[in-house]
mmCIF file of C-alpha atoms and ligand atoms in Angstrom:
data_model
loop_
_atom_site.group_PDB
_atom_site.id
_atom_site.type_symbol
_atom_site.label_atom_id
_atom_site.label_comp_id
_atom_site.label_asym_id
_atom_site.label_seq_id
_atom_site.Cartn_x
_atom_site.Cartn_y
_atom_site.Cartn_z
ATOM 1 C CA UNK O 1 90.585 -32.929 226.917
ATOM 2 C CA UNK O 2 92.875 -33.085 223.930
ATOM 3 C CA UNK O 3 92.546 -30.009 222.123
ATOM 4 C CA UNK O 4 95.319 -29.972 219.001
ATOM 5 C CA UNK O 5 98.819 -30.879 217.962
ATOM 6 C CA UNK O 6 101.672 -29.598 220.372
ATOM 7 C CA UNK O 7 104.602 -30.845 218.219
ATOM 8 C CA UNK O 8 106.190 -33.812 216.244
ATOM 9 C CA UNK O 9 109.012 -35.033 217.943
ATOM 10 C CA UNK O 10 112.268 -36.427 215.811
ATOM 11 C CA UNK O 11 115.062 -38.411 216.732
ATOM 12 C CA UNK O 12 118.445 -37.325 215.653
ATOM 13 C CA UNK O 13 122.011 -38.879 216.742
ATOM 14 C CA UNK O 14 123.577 -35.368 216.272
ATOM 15 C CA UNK O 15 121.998 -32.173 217.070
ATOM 16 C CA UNK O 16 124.593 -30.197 216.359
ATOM 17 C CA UNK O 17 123.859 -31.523 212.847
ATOM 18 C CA UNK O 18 120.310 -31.578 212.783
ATOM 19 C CA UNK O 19 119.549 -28.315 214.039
ATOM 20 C CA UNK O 20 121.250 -26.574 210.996
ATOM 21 C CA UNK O 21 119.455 -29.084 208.225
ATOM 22 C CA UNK O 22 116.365 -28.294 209.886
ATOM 23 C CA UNK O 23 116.462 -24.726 209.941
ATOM 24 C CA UNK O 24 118.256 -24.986 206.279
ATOM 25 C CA UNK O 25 115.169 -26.840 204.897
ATOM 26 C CA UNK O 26 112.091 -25.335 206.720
ATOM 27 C CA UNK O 27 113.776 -21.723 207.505
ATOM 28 C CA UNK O 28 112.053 -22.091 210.823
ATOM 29 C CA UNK O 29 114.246 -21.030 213.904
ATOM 30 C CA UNK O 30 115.326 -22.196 216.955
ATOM 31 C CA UNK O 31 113.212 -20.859 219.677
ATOM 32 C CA UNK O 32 114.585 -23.444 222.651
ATOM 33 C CA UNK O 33 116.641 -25.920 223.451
ATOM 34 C CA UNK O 34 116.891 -27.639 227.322
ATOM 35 C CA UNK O 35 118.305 -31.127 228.973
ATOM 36 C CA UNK O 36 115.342 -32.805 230.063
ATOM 37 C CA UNK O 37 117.788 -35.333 232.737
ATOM 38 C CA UNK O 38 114.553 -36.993 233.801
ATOM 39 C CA UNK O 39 114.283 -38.371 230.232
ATOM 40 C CA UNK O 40 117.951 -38.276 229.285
ATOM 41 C CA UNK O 41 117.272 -36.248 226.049
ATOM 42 C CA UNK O 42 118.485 -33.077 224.914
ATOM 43 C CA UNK O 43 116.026 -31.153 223.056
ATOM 44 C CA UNK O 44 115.751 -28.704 220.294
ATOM 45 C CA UNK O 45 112.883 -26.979 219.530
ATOM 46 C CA UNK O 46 112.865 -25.457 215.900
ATOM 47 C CA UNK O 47 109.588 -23.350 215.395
ATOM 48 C CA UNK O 48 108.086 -23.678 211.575
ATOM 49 C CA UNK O 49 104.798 -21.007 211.226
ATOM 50 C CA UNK O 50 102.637 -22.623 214.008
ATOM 51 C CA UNK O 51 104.550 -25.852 214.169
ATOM 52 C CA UNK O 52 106.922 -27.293 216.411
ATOM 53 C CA UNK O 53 109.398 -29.919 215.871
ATOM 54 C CA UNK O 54 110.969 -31.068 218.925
ATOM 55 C CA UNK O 55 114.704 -32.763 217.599
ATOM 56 C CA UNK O 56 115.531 -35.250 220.119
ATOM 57 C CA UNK O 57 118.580 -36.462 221.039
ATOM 58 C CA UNK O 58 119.879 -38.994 223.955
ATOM 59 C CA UNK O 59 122.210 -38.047 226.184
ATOM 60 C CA UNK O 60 123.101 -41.573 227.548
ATOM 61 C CA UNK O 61 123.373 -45.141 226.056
ATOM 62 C CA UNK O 62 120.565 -46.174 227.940
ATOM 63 C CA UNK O 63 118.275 -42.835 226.766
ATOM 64 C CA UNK O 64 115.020 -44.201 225.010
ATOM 65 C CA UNK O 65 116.055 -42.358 222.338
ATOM 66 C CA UNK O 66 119.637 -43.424 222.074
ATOM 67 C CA UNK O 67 117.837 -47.042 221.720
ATOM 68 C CA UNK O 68 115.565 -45.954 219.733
ATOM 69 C CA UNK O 69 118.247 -44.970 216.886
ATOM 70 C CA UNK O 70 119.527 -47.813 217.792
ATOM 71 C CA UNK O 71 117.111 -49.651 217.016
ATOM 72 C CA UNK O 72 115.631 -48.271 214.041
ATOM 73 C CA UNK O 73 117.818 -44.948 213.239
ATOM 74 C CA UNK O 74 116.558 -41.601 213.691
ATOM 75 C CA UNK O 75 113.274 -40.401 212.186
ATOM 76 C CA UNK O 76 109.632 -39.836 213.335
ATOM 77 C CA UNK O 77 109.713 -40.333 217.294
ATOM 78 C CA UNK O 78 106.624 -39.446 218.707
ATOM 79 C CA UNK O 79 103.473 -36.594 217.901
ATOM 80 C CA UNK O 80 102.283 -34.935 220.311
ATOM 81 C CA UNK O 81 98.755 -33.734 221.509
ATOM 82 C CA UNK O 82 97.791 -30.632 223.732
ATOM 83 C CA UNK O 83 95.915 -30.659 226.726
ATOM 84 C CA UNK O 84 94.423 -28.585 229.504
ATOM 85 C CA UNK O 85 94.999 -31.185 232.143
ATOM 86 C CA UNK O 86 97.780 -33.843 230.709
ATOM 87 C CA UNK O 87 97.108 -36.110 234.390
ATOM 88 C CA UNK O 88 93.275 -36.123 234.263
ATOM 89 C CA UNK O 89 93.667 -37.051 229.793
ATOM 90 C CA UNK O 90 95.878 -40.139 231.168
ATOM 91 C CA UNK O 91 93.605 -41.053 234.305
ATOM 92 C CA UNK O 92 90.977 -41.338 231.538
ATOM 93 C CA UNK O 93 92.468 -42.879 229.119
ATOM 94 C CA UNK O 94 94.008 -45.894 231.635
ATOM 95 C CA UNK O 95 90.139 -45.976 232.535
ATOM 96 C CA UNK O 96 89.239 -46.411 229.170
ATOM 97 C CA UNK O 97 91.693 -49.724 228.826
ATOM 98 C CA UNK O 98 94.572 -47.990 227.131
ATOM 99 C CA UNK O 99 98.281 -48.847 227.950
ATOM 100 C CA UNK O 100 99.987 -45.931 229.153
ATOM 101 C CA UNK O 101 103.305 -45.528 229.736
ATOM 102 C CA UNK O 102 103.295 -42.844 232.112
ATOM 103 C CA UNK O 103 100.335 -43.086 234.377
ATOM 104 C CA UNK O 104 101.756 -40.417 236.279
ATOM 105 C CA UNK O 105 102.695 -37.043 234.102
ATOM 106 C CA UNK O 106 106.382 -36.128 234.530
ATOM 107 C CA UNK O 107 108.117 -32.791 234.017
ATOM 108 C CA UNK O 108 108.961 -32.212 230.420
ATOM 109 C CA UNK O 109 110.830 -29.629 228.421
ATOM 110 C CA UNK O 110 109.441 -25.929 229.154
ATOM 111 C CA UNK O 111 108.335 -27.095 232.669
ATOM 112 C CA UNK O 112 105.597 -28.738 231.091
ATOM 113 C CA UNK O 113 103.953 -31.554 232.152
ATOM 114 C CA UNK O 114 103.957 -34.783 229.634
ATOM 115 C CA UNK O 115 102.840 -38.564 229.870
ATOM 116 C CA UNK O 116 102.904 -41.074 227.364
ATOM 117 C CA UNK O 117 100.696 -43.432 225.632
ATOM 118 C CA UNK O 118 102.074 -47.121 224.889
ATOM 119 C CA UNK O 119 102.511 -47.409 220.791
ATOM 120 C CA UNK O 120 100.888 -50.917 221.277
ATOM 121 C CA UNK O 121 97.775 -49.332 222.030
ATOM 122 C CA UNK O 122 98.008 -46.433 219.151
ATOM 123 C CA UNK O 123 98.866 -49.004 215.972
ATOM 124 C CA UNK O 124 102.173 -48.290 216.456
ATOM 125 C CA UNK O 125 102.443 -44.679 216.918
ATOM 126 C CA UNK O 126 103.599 -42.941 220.173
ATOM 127 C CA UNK O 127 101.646 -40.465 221.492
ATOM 128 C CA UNK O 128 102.958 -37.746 223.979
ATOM 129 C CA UNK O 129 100.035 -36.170 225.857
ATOM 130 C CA UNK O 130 101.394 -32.312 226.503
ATOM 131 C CA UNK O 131 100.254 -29.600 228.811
ATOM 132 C CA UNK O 132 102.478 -26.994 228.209
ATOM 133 C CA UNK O 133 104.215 -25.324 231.621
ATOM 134 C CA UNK O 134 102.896 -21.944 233.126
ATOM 135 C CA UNK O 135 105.485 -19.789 233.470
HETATM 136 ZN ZN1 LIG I 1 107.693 -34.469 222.751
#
């Protein structure tokens, strides 16, 4: 089950850049930031209230987000949604017909455990299905 927002994730070329504007224009702080090498992002976690805005940024030319800026520049990346059980949500929704791409969950920032739905099947928006690591 999907049971709220986890965080909205940005794309930024420089972090070292971003993380000051961000916590210049929310006054939010930075409460983590991790290499993730099995996505090739580094990632900075700035903390607004109850909100969390993951700043993205690739650590290799081939990084989906390195050719994502590439692409399109930085901005919006991804929002993602909380759940209790990220492998069952995806098992479920690959049942249901929707293009995944993750149909197995892989170890995200926080040890948490993440999988991803295809934009194609979200008009256009990437969705990150998150359940957050138990440490
Ligand atoms: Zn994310």
């Amino acid at each position: 089950m999907l049971n709220g927002l986890d965080h909205i994730g940005i794309a930024v070329a420089d972090l070292e850049q971003a993380v000051p504007l961000w916590l210049k224009i929310t006054g939010g702080k930075l409460v983590h930031r991790e290499i993730v090498a099995s996505q090739k992002v580094e990632v900075a976690v700035i903390e607004i209230g109850s909100l969390h805005v993951e700043l993205l940024r690739g650590v290799s030319d081939d990084s989906p987000i390195a050719k994502f800026i590439a692409a399109r520049g930085a901005g919006i990346h991804h929002i993602a949604l909380r759940s209790t059980a990220a492998q069952e949500e995806l098992d479920r929704l690959k049942q249901t017909g929707v293009r995944l791409i993750d149909e197995t969950v892989r170890t995200g920032a926080e040890d948490s455990r993440v999988g991803f739905i295809h934009p194609k099947s979200v008009e256009g928006v990437l969705l990150e299905v998150v359940e957050p690591g138990h440490k």
